[in-house]
PDB file of C-alpha atoms in Angstrom:
ATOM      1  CA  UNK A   1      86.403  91.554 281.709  1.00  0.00           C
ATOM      2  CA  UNK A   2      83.725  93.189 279.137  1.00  0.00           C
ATOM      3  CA  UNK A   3      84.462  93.968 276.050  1.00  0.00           C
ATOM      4  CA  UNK A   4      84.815  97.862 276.296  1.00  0.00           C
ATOM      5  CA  UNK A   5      87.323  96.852 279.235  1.00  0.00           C
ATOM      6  CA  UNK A   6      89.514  95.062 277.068  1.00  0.00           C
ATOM      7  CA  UNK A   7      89.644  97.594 274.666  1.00  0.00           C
ATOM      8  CA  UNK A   8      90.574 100.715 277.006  1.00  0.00           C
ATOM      9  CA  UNK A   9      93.059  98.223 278.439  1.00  0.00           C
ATOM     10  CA  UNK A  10      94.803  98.032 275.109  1.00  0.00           C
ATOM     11  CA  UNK A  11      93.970 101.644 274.535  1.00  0.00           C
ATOM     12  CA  UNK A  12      95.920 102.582 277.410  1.00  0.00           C
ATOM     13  CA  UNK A  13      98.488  99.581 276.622  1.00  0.00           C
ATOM     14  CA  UNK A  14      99.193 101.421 273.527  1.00  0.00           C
ATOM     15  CA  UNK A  15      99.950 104.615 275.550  1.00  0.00           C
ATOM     16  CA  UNK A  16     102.912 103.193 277.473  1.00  0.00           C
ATOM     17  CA  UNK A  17     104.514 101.608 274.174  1.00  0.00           C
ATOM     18  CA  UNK A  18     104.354 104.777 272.599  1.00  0.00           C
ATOM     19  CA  UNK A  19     106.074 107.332 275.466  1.00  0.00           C
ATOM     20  CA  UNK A  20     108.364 104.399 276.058  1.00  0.00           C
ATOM     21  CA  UNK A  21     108.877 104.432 272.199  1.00  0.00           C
ATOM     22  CA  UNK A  22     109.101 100.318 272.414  1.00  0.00           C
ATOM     23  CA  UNK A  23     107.147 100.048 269.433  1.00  0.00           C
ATOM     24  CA  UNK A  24     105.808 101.944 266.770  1.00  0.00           C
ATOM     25  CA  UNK A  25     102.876  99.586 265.547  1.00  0.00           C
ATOM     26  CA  UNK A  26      99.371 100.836 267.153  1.00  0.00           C
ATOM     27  CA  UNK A  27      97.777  98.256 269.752  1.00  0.00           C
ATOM     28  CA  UNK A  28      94.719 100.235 268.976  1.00  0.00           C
ATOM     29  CA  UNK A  29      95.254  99.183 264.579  1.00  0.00           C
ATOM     30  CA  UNK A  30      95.400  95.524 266.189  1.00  0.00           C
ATOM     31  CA  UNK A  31      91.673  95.916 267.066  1.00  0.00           C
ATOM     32  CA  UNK A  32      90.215  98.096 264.285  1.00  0.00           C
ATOM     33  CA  UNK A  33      91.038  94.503 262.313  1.00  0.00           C
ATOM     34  CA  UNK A  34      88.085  93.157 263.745  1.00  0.00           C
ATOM     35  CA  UNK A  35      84.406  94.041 264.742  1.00  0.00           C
ATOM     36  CA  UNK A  36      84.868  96.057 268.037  1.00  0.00           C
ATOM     37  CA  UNK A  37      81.818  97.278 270.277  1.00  0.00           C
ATOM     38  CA  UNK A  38      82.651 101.085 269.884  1.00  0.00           C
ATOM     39  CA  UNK A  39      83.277 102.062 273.741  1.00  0.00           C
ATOM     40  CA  UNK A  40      83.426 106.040 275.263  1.00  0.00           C
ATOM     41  CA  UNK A  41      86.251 107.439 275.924  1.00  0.00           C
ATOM     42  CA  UNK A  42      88.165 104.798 274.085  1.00  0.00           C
ATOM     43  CA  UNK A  43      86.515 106.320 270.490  1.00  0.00           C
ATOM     44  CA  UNK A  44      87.634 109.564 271.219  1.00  0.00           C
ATOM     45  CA  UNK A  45      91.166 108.623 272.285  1.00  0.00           C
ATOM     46  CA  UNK A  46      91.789 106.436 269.388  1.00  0.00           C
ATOM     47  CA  UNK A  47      90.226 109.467 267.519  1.00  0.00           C
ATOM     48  CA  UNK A  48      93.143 111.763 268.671  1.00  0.00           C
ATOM     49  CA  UNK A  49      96.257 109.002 268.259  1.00  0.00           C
ATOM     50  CA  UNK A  50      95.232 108.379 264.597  1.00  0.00           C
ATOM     51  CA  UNK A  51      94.700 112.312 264.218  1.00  0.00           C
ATOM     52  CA  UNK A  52      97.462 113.274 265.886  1.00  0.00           C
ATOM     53  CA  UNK A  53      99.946 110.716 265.059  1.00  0.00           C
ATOM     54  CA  UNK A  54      99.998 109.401 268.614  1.00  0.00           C
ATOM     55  CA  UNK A  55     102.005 106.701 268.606  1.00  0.00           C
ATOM     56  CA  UNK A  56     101.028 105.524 265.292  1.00  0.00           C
ATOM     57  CA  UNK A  57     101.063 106.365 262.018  1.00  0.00           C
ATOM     58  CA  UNK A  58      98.532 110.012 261.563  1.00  0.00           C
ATOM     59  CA  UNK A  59      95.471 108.638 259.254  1.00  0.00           C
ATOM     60  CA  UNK A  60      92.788 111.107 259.275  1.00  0.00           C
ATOM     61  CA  UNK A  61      90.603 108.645 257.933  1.00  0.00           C
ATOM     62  CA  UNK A  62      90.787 106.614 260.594  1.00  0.00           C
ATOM     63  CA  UNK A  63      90.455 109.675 263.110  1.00  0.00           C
ATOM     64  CA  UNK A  64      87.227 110.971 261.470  1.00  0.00           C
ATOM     65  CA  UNK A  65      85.451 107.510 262.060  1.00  0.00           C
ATOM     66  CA  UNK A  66      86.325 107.154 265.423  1.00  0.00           C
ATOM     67  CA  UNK A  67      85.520 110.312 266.387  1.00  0.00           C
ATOM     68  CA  UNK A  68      82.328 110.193 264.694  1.00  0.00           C
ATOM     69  CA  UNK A  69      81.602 107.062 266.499  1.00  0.00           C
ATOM     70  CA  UNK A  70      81.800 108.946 269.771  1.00  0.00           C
ATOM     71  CA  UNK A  71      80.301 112.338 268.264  1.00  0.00           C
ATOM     72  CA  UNK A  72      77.272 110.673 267.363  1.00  0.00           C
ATOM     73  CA  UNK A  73      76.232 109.565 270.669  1.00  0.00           C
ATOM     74  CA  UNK A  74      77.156 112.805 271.833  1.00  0.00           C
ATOM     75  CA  UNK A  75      80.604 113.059 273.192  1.00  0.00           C
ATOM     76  CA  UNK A  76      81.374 116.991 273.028  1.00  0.00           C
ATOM     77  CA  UNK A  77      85.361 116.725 272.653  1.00  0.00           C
ATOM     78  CA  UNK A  78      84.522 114.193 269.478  1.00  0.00           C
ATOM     79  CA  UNK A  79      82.038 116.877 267.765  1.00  0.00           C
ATOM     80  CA  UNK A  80      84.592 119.350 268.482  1.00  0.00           C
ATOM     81  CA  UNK A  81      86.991 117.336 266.894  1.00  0.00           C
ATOM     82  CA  UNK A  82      85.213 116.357 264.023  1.00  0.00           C
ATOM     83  CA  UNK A  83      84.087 120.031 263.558  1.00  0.00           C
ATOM     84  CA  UNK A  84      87.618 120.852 262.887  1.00  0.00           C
ATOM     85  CA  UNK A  85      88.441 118.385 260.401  1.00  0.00           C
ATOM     86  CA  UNK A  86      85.550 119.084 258.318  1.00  0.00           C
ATOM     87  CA  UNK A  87      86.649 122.571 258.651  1.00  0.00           C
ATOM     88  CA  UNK A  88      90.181 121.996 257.537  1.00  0.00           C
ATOM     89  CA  UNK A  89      89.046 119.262 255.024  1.00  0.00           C
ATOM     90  CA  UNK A  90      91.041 117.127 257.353  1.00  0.00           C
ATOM     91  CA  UNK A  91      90.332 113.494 256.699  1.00  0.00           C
ATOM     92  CA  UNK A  92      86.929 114.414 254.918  1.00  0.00           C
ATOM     93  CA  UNK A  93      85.896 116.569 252.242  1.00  0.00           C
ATOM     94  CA  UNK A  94      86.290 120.695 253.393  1.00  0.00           C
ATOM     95  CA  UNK A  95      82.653 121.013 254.339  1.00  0.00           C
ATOM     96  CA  UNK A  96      81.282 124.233 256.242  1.00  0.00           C
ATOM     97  CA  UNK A  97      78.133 123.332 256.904  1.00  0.00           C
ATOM     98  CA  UNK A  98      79.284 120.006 258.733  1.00  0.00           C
ATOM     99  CA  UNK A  99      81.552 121.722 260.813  1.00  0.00           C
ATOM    100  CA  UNK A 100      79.358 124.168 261.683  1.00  0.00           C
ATOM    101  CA  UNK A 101      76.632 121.529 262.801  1.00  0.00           C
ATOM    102  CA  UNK A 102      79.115 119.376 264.686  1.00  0.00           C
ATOM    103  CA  UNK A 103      80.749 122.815 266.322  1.00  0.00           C
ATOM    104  CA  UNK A 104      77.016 124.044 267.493  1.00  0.00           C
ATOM    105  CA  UNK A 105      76.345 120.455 268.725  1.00  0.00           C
ATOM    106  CA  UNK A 106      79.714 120.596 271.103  1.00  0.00           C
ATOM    107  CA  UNK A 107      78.916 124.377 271.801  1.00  0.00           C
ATOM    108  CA  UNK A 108      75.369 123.253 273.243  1.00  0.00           C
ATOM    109  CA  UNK A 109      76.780 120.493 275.129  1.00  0.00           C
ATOM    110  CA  UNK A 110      80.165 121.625 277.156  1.00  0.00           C
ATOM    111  CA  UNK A 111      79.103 123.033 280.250  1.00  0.00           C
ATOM    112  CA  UNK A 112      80.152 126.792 280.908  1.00  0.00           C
ATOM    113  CA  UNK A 113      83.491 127.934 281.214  1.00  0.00           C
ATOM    114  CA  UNK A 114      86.686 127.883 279.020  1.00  0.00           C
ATOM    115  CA  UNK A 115      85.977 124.817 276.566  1.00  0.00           C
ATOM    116  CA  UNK A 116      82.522 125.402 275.982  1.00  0.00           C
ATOM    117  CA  UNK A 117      84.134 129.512 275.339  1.00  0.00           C
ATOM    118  CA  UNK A 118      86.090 127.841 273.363  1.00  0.00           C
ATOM    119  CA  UNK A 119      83.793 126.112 271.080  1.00  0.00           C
ATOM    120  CA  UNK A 120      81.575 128.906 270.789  1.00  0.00           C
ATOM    121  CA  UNK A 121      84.522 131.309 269.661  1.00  0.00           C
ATOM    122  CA  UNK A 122      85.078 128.072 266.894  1.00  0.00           C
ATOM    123  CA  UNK A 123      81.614 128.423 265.679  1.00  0.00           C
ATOM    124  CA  UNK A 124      81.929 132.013 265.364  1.00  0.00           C
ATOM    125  CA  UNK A 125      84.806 131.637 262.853  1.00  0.00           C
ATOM    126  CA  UNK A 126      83.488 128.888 260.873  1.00  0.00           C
ATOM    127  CA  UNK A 127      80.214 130.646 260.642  1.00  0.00           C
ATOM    128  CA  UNK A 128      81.993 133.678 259.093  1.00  0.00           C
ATOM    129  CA  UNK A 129      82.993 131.723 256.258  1.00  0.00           C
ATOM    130  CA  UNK A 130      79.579 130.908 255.515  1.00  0.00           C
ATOM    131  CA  UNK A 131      76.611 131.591 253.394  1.00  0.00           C
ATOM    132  CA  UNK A 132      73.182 132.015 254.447  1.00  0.00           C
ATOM    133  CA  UNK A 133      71.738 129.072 252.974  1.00  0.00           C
ATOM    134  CA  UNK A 134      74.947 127.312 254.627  1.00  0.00           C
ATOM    135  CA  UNK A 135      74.253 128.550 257.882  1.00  0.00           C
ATOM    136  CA  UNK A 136      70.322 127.842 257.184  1.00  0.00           C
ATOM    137  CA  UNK A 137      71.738 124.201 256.322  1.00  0.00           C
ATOM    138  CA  UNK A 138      73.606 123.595 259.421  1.00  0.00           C
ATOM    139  CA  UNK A 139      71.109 124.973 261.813  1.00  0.00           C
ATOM    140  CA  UNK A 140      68.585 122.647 260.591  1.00  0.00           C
ATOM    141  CA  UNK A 141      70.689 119.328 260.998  1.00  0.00           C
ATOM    142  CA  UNK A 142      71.400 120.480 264.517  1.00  0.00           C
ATOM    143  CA  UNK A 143      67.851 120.772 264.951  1.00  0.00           C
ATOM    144  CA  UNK A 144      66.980 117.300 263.604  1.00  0.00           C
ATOM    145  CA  UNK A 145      69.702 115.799 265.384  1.00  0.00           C
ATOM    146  CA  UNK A 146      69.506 113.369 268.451  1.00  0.00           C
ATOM    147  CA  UNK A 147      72.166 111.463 269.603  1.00  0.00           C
ATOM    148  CA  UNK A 148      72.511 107.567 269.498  1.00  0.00           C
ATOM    149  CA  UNK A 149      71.899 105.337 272.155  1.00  0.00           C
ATOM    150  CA  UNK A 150      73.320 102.271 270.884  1.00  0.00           C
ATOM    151  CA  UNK A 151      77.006 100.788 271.062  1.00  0.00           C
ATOM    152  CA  UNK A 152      77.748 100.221 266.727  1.00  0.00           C
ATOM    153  CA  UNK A 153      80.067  97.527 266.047  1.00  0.00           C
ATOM    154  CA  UNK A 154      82.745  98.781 263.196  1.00  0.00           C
TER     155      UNK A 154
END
C-alpha cells in the first residue's frame, strides 16, 4: 500500500471513531507527528476536521497548513477554504488581499454552476472591503501564481 493510501486509510479511520464517538484523539494528529507525503483529498479533509472540530480538537493552525498544502497545488475547495480564514483572520493574520487572491484562484478554477457561483459571490464581498492598491495587490499574485506539481513532505 503507498504511502498516500495509508494515510486516507487512517483519514477515513478517523471518520468512523469520530461518528461512533469511540475516541476523541485524531488518527489524523497521529500522523502530522511525523514527515507525511502531503496526499489530495486527504489535505483538504484533514483541513476541514482541524477547522471544523471534526472529531478532534478545532486548531486553525493546523487547518490553514493543510489546506494550504492542497491550495497550492490547486485544489479549489482548499483555496476556498483558505480564502475564508484569511478573511475572518481565522487561523492566520485578517488579511484581504490573501483572501482575495486565494478566492479568485478557486473562482477561476470550479467549473460553472452553484460552487463556482458561489465563490464568485465570496470574492465579490471580500473585494468590497478592499482598497485599490489591495485589490491591485491581489490581482497581481493571482497573476504570478502557478500551482505546484510536487508532493511536500511536512
Amino acid at each position: 500500500m503507498d504511502h498516500c493510501s495509508l494515510v486516507e486509510k487512517a483519514a477515513s479511520t478517523h471518520r468512523i471513531h469520530a461518528r461512533d464517538h469511540v475516541r476523541e484523539e485524531s488518527v489524523a494528529s497521529t500522523w502530522t507527528d511525523k514527515p507525511i507525503v502531503s496526499c489530495l483529498p486527504v489535505d483538504l479533509g484533514l483541513g476541514v476536521m482541524y477547522d471544523r472540530g471534526q472529531g478532534i480538537k478545532p486548531n486553525y493552525e493546523d487547518a490553514q497548513k493543510w489546506y494550504r498544502l492542497s491550495a497550492e497545488r490547486g485544489d479549489p475547495y482548499a483555496q476556498g477554504n483558505l480564502a475564508d480564514m484569511y478573511f475572518e483572520g481565522r487561523g492566520v493574520p485578517q488579511d484581504f488581499v490573501q483572501a482575495l487572491f486565494w478566492i479568485n484562484l478557486a473562482a477561476a478554477t470550479f467549473p460553472a454552476g452553484e460552487t463556482r457561483d458561489k465563490a464568485v459571490r465570496n470574492r465579490e464581498v471580500i473585494a468590497a472591503r478592499m482598497t485599490p492598491a489591495q485589490l491591485a495587490g491581489a490581482q497581481e499574485l493571482a497573476r504570478g501564481w502557478h500551482p505546484k506539481a510536487e508532493k511536500p513532505s511536512i
